[in-house]
Coordinates of C-alpha atoms (C1' of nucleotides) in Angstrom, one line a residue:
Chain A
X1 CA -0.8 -36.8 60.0
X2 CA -3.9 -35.1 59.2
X3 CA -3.6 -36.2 55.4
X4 CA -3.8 -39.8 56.3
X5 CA -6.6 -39.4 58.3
X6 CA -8.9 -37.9 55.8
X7 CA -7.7 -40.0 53.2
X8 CA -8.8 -43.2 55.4
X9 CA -11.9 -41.4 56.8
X10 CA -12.9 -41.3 52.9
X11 CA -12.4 -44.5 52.3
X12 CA -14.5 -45.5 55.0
X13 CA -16.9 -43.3 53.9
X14 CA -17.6 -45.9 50.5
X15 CA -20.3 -48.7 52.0
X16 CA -22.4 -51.0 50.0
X17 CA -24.7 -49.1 49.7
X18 CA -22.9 -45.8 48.5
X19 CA -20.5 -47.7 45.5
X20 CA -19.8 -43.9 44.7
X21 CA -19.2 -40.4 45.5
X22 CA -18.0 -37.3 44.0
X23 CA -15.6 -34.7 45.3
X24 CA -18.6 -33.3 47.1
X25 CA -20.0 -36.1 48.4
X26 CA -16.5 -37.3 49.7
X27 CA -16.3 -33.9 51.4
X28 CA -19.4 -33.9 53.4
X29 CA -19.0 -37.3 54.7
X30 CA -15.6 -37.1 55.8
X31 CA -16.1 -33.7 57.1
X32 CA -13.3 -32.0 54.6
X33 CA -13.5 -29.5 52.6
X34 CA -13.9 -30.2 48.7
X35 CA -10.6 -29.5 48.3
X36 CA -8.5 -31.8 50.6
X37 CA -11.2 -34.5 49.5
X38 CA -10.0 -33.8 46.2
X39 CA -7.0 -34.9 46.5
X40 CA -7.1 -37.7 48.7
X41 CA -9.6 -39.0 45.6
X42 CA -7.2 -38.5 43.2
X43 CA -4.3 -40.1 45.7
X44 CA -6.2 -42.9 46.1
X45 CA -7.1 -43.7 42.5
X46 CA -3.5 -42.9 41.5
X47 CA -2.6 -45.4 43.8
X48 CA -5.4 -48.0 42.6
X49 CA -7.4 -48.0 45.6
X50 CA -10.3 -46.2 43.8
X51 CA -11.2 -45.4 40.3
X52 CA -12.4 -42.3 38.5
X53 CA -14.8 -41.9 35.2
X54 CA -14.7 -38.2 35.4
X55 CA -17.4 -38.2 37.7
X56 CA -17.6 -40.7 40.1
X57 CA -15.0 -42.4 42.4
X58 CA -15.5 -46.2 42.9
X59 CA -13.8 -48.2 45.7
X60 CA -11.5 -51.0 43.7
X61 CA -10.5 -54.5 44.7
X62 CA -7.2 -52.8 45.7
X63 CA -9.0 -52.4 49.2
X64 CA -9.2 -56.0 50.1
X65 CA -5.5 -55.5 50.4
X66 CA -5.7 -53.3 53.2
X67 CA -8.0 -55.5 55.5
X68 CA -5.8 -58.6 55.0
X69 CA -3.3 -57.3 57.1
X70 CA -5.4 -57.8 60.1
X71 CA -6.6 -61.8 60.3
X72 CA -3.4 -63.6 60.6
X73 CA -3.5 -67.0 61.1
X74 CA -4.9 -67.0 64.7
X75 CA -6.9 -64.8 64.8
X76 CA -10.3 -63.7 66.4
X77 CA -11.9 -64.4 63.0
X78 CA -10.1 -67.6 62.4
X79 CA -11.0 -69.5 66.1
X80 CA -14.5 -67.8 66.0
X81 CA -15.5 -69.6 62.3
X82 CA -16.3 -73.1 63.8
X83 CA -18.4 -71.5 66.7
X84 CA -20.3 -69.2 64.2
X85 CA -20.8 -72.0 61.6
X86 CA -21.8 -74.8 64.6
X87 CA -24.9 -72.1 65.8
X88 CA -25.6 -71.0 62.8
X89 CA -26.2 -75.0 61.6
X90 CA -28.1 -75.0 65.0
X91 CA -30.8 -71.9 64.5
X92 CA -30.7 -71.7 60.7
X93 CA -29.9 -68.2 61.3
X94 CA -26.9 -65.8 60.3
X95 CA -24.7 -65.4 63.2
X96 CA -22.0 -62.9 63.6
X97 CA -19.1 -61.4 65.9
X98 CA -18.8 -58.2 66.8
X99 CA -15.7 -56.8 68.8
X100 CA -15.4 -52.7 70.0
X101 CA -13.9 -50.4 67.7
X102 CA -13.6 -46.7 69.3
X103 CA -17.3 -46.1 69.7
X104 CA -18.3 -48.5 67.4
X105 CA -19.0 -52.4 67.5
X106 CA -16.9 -53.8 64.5
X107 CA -18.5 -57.2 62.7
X108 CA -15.3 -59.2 62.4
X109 CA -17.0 -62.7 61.4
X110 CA -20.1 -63.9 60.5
X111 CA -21.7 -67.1 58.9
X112 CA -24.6 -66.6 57.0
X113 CA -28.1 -68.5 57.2
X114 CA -29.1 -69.6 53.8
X115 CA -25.8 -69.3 51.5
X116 CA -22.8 -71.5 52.3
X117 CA -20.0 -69.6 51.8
X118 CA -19.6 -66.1 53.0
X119 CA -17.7 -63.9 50.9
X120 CA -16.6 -61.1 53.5
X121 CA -19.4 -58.9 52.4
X122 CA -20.6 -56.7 55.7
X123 CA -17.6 -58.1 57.7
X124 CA -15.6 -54.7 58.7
X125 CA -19.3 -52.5 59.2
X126 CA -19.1 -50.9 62.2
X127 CA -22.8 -50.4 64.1
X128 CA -22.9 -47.6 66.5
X129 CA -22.9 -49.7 70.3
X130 CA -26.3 -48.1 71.7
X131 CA -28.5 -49.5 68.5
X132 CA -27.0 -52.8 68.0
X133 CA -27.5 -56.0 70.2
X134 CA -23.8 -57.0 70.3
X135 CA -22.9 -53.0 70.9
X136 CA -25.2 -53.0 74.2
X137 CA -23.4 -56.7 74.9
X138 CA -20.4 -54.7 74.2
X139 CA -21.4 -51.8 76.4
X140 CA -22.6 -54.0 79.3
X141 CA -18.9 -54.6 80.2
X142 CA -17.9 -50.7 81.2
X143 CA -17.8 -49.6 84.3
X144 CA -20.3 -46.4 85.4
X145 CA -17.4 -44.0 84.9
X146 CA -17.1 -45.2 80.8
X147 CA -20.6 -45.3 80.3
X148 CA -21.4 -42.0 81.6
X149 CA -18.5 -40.5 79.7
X150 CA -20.1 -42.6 76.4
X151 CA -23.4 -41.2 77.1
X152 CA -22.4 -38.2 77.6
X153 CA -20.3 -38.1 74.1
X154 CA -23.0 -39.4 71.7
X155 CA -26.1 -38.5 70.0
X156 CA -28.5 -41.2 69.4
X157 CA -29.7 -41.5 66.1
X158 CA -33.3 -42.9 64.7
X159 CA -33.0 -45.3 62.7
X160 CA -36.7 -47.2 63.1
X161 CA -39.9 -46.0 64.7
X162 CA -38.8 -48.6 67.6
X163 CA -35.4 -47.1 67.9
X164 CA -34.6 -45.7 71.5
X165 CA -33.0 -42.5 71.3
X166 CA -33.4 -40.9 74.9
X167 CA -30.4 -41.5 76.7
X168 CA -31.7 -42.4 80.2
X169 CA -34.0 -45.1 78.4
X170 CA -30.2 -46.2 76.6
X171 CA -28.8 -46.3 80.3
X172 CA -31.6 -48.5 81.9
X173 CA -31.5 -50.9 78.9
X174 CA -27.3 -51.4 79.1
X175 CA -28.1 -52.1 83.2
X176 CA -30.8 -54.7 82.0
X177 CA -28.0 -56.3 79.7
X178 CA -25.0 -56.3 82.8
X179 CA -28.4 -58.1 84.7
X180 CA -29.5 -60.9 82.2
X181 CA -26.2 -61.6 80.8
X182 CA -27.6 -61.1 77.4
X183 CA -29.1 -58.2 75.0
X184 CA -31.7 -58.1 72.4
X185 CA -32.7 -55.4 69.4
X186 CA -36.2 -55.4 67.9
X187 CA -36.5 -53.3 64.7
X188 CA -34.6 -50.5 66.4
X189 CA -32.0 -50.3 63.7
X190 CA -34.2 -51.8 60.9
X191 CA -37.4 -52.6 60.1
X192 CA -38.1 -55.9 60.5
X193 CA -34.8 -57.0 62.1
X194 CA -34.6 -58.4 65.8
X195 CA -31.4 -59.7 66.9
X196 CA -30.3 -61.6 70.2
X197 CA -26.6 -61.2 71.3
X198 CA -24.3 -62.7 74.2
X199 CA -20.7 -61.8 75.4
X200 CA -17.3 -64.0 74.8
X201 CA -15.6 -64.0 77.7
X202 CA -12.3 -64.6 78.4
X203 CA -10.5 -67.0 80.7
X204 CA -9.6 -63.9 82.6
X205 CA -13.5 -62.4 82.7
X206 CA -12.9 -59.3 79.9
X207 CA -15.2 -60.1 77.6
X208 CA -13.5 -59.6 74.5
X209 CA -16.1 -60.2 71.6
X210 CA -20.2 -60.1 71.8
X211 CA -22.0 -63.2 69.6
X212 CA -25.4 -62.5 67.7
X213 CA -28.3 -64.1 66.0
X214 CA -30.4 -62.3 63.5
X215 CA -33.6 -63.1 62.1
X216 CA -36.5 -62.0 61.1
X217 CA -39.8 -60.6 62.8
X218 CA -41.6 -62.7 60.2
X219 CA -40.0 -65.8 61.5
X220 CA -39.4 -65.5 65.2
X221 CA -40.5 -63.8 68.1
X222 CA -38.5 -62.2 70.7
X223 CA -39.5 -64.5 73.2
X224 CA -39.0 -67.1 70.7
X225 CA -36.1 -65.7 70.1
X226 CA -34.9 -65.7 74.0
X227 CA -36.2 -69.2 74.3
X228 CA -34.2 -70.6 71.7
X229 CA -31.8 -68.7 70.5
X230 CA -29.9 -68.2 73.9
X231 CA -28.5 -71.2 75.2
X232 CA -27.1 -72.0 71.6
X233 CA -25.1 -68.6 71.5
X234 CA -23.9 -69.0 75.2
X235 CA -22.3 -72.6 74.6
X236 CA -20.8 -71.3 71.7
X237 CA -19.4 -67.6 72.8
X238 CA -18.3 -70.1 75.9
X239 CA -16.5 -72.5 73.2
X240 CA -14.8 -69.6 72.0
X241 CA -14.0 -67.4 75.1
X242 CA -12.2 -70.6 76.3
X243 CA -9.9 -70.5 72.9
X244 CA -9.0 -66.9 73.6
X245 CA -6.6 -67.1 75.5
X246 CA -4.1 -68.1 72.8
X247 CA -4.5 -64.7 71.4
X248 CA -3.6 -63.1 74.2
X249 CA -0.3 -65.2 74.6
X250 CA 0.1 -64.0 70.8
X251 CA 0.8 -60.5 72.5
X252 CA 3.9 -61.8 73.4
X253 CA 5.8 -61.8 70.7
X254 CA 7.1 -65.8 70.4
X255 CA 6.1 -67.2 66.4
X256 CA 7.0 -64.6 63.8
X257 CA 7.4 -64.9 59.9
X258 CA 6.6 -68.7 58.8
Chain B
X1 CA -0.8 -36.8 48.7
X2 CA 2.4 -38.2 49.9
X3 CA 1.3 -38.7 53.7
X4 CA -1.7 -40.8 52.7
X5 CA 0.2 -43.1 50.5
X6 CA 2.7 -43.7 52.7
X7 CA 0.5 -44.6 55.3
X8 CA -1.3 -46.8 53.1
X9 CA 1.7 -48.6 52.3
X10 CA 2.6 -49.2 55.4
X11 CA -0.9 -50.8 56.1
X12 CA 0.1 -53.1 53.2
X13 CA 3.1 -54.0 54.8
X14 CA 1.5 -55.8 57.2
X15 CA 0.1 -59.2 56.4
X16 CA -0.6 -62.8 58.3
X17 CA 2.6 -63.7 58.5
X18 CA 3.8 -59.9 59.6
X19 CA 1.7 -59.1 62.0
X20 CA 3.3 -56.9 64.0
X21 CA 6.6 -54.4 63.2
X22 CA 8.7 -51.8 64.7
X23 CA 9.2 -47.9 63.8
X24 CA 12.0 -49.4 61.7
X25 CA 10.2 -52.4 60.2
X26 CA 7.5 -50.3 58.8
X27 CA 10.5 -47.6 57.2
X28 CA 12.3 -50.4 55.4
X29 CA 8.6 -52.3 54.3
X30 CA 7.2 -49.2 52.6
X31 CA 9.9 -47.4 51.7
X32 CA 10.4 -44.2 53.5
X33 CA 12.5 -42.8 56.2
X34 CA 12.1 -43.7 59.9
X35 CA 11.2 -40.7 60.6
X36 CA 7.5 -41.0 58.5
X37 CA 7.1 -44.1 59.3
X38 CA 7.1 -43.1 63.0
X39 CA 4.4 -40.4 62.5
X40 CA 2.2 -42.7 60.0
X41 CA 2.0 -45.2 62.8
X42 CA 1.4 -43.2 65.8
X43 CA -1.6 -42.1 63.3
X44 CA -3.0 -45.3 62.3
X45 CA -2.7 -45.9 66.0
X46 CA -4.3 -42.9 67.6
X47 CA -7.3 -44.0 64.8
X48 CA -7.7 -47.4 65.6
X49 CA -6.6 -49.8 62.6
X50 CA -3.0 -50.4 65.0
X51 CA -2.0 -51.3 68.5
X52 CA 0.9 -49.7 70.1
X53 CA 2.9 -51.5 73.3
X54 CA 5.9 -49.6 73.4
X55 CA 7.2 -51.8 70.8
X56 CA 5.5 -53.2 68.1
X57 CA 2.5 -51.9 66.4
X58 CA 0.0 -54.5 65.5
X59 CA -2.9 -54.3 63.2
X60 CA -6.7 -54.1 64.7
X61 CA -9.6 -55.3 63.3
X62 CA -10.7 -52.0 62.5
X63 CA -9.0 -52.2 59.4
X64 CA -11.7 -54.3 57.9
X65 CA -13.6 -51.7 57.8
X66 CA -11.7 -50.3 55.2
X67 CA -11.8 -53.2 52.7
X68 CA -15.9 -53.3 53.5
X69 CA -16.2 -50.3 51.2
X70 CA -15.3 -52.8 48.5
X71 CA -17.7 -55.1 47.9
X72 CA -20.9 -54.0 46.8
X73 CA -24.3 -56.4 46.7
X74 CA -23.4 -56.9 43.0
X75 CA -19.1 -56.8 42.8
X76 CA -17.2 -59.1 41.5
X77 CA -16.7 -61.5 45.0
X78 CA -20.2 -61.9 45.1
X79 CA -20.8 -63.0 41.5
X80 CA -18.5 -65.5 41.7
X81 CA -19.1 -67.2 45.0
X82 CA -21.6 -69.6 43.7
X83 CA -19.1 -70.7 40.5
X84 CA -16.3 -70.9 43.0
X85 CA -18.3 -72.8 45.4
X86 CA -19.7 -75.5 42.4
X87 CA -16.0 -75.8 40.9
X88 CA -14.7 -76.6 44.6
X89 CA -17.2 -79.2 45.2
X90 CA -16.8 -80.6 42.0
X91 CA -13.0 -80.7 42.7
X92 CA -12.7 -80.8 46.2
X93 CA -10.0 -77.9 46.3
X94 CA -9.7 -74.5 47.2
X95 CA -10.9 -72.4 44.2
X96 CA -10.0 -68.7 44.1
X97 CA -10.6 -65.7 41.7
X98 CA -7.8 -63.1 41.3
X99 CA -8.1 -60.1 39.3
X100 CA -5.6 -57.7 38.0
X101 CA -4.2 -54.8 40.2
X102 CA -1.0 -52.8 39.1
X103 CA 1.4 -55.0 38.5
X104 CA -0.1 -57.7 40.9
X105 CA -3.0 -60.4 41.1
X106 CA -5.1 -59.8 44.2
X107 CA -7.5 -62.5 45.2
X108 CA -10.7 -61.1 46.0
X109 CA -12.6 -64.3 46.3
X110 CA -12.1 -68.2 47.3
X111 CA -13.8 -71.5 48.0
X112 CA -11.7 -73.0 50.3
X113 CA -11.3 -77.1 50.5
X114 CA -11.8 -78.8 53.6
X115 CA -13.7 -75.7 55.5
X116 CA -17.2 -74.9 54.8
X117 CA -16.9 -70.8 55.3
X118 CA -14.0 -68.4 54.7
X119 CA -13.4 -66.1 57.1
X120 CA -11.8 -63.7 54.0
X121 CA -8.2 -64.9 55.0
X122 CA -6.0 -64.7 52.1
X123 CA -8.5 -62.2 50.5
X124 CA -6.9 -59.5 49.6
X125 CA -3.4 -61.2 49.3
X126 CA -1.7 -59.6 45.9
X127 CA 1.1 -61.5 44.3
X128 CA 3.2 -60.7 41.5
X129 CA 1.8 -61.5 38.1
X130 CA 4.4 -63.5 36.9
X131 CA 4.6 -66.5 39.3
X132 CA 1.3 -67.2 40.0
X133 CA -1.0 -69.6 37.8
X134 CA -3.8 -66.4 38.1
X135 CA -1.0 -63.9 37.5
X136 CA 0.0 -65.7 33.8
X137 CA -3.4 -65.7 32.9
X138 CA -3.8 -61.9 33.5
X139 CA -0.9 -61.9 31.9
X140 CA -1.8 -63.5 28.7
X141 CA -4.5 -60.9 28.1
X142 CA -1.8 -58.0 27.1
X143 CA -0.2 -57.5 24.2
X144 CA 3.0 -57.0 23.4
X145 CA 3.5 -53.9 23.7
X146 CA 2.4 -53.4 27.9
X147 CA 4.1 -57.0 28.6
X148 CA 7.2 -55.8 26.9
X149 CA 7.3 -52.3 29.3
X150 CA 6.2 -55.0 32.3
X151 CA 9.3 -57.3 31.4
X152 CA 11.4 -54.2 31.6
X153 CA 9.9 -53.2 35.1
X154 CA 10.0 -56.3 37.1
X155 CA 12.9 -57.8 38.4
X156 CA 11.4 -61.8 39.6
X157 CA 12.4 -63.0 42.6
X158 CA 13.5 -66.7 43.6
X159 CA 11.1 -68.1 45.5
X160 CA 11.7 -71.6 45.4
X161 CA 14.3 -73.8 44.0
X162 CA 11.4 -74.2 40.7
X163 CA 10.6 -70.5 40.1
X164 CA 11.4 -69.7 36.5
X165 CA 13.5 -66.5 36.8
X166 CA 14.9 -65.8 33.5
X167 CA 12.4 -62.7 31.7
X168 CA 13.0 -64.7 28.4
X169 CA 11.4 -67.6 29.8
X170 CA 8.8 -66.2 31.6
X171 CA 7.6 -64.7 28.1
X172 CA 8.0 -67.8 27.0
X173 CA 5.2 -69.1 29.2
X174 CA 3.4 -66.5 28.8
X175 CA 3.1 -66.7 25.3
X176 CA 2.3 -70.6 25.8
X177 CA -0.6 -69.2 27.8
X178 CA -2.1 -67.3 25.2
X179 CA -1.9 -70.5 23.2
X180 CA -3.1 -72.8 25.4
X181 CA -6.2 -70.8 26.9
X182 CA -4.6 -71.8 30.9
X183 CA -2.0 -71.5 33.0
X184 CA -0.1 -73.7 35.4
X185 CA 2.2 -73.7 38.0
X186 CA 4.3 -76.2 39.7
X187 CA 6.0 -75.2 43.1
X188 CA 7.3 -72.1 41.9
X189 CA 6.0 -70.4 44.2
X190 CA 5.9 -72.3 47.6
X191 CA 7.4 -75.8 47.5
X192 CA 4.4 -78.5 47.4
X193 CA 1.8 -75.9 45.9
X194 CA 0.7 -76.7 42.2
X195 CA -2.2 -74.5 40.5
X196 CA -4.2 -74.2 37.5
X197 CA -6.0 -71.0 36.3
X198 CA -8.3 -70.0 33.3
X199 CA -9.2 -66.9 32.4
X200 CA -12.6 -65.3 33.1
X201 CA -13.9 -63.6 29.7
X202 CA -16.8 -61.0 29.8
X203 CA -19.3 -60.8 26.3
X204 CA -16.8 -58.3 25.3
X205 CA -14.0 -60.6 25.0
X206 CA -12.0 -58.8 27.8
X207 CA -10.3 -60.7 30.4
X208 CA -11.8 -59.3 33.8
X209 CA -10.3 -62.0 36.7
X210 CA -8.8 -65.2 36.6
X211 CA -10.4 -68.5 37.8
X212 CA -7.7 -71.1 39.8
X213 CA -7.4 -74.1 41.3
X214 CA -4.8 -75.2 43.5
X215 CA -4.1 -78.7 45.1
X216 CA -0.9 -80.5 46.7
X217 CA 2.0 -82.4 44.9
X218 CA 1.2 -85.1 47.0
X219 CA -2.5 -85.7 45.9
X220 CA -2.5 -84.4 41.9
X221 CA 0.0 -84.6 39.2
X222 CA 0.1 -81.8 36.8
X223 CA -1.3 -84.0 34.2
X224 CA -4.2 -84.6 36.2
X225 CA -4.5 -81.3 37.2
X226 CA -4.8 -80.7 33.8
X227 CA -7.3 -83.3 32.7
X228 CA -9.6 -83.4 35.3
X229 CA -9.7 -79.5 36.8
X230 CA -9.6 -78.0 33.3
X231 CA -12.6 -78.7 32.1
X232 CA -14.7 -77.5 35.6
X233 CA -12.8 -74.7 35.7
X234 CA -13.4 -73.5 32.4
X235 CA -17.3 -74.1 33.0
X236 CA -17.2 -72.4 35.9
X237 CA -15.4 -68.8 34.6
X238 CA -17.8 -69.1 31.6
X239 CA -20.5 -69.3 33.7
X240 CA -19.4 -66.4 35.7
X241 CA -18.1 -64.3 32.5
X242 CA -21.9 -64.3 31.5
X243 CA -22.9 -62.7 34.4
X244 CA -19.9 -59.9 34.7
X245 CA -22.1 -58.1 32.0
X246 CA -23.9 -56.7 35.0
X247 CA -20.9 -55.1 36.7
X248 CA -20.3 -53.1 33.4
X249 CA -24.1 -51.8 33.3
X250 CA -23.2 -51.3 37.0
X251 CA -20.7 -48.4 36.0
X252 CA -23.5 -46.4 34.5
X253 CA -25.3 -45.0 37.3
X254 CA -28.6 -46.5 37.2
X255 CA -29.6 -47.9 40.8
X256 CA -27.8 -45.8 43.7
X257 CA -28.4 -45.7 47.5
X258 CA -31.1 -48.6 48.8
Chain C
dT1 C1' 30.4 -56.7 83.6
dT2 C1' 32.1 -53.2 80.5
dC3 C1' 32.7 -51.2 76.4
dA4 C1' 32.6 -50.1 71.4
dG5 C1' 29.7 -50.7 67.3
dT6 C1' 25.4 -50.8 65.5
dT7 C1' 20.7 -50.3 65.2
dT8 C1' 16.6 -48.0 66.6
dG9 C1' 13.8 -44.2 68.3
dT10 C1' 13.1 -39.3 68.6
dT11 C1' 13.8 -34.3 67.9
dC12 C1' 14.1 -29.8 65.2
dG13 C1' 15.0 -26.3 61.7
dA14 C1' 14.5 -25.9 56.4
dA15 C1' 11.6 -27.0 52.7
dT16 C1' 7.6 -28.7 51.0
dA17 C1' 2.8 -29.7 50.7
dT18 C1' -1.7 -28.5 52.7
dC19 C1' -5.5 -25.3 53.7
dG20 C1' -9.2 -22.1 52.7
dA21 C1' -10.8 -18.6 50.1
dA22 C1' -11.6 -17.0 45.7
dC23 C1' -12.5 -18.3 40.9
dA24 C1' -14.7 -21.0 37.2
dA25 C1' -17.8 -24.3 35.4
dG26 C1' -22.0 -27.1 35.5
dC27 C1' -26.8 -27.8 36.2
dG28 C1' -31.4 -27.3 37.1
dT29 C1' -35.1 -23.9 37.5
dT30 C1' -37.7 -20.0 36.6
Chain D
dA1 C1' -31.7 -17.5 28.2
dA2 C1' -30.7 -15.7 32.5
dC3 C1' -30.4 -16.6 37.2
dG4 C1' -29.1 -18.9 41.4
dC5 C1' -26.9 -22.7 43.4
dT6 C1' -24.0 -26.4 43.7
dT7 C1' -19.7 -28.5 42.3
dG8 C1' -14.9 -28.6 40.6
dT9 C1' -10.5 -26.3 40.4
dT10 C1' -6.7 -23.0 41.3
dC11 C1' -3.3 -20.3 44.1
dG12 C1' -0.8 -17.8 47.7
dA13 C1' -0.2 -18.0 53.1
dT14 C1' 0.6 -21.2 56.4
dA15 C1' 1.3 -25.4 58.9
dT16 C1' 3.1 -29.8 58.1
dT17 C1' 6.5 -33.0 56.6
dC18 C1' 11.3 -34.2 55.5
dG19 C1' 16.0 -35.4 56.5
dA20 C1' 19.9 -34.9 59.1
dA21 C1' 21.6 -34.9 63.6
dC22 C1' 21.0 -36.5 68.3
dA23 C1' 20.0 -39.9 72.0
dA24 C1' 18.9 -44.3 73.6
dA25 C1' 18.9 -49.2 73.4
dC26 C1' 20.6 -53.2 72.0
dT27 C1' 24.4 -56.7 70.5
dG28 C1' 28.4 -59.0 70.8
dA29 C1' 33.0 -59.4 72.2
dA30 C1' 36.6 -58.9 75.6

DNA sequence: TTCAGTTTGTTCGAATATCGAACAAGCGTT
DNA sequence: AACGCTTGTTCGATATTCGAACAAACTGAA
């Protein structure tokens, strides 16, 4: 269903920082023509997912309704709030949780470092895995065979003047990661950010979830960083990799409707 | 666009206490044949947002990513975190903002109780306007004429054993509403769940969400609700109806991309 | 277990909606 | 004001969706 696809590809396409697009706009970054984004717009605002002034589409509220199918009542989210909010109380620092999406890590939590209450704002962005310390976490977990086919599909964007691009630098760092057990980012996605991130691992060994820290350069070094930063994130990604394992007996279907 | 809103709908279908369905499930949730239903699952599927084991189809989390186009630095959710956040430590229950959407209220924010952080469960939840406490006070703001054509459209459901049914009484409250400046409700519609809501009122005079409360029969009567959560509440949506101001100015473009 | 009855999942031709090119309308620039 | 370029809209050829029919699985009773 092709039609679905663009229209959803659109909708993606709206971030915080682009709040609107034209026809045009919509075209070129879903990769449609004018036309077909035409009318997925107008779908989508007839339905009341978007709205039009003549000019611009907007995303609408309407949205949030989509994501709140996913989050029931156990899950990842849910049992990953307490670990989030214990090291974030611990480091003073936003700390999220990132699980893979395609090629993409997906930020499914997060507690944030200054304000108390988090109102889902960033939760659903998806990072590319090679720039992101909970993508190369992420990463660190295929075998040769899925990371040469990864490598092999992508091309690495810069973001930063620190951002690796070169794919054979990309490799050695994603071996370094499978090594220490743990994966860092300095300014190679923004300016000024540096971010340390760990894996959740299942009773089983997958790991199903990578756990991040993100501060500033201002504040902390990397080494800082490694020092303190890592043994909080590994108790906690621990704490929740043991909790896991009741999503995984949610596969099989036992509780349904309330 | 049928293929997109179908798919869309289906999407909807889901929520936290459906999280997974059947070929069959999804046809009778949204409304089509089997048939569509099939092909706008295997869709979702093959692009992430659901799971497919043969059997059921379950939502992943890359649906989020969906609702993350809503949400801007300076939406609605944002602005009202902080006057959530004050009215729930003030009352010590879960606060939530609801604004209107179709024929529905759809919470895009909430301060939740006991928890520190919200994990943006129940976000994005939309429940019909006329038995919720949000839903009457979005309500309240028609006139006649559009809640005479929405009393022609809706047919209520029975809940619980306390929902008010009858259309003539619904208007009834409704109309007490507009006179009393708040709405209530008392287990109508989940046994044991009683909520207050005011309206939140931009400079213009336009209702633009709806502020709520909502607490336990076992801990507050409705008479205290009244007396002691009116008066925060009411602070607390005037507060934020200063500040919606900025979402208007936000229509014309001024600031764009970061 | 076996066998109807019923529900569910899948397939395929008829019919509809989509696609892309061409047209029209803005918009900024010279 | 005229030009070039980008953007928005229309319309017929074409590929997709729709709905009915088929097949498979499940349910419950004998």
């Amino acid at each position: 269903m092709g039609g679905l696809a663009k229209g959803l590809a659109i909708i993606e396409a709206f971030s915080p920082h682009r709040t609107r697009m034209t026809v045009s706009d919509a075209a070129s970054a879903s990769g449609t023509t004018r036309a077909s984004a035409r009318r997925c717009l107008l779908t989508l605002t007839e339905l009341g997912y978007l709205d039009f002034d003549g000019k611009y589409f907007r995303p609408q509220p309407r949205l949030l309704a989509l994501s709140s199918a996913y989050s029931g009542p156990r899950s990842l989210p849910q049992l990953a709030q307490p670990f989030l909010k214990a090291a974030r109380d611990e480091l003073h620092e936003s700390v999220s949780l990132a699980v893979l999406s395609g090629d993409k890590g997906l930020f499914v939590a997060r507690s944030e470092a200054e304000r108390l209450v988090t109102t889902g704002i960033s939760l659903g962005t998806r990072i590319d895995l090679y720039c992101s310390a909970t993508g190369r976490v992420l990463l660190s977990a295929w075998d040769d065979e899925r990371l040469a086919a990864y490598f092999d599909r992508i091309k690495p964007d810069v973001r930063t003047r620190h951002s690796i691009v070169k794919k054979a630098a990309l490799r050695e760092v994603v071996k370094n990661v499978q090594k220490l057990g743990y994966a860092t980012i300095d300014q190679e996605l923004e300016m000024g950010l540096r971010s340390i991130a760990v894996p959740v691992v299942d009773e089983r060994g997958n790991v199903v979830a990578a756990m991040s820290a993100s501060t500033s350069t201002a504040r902390v070094s990397t080494v800082q960083m490694i020092n303190s930063f890592l043994l909080v994130l590994k108790a906690n990604a621990a704490g929740l990799g043991r909790l896991t394992a009741s999503l995984i007996t949610n596969r099989d279907d036992r509780v349904d409707l309330a």
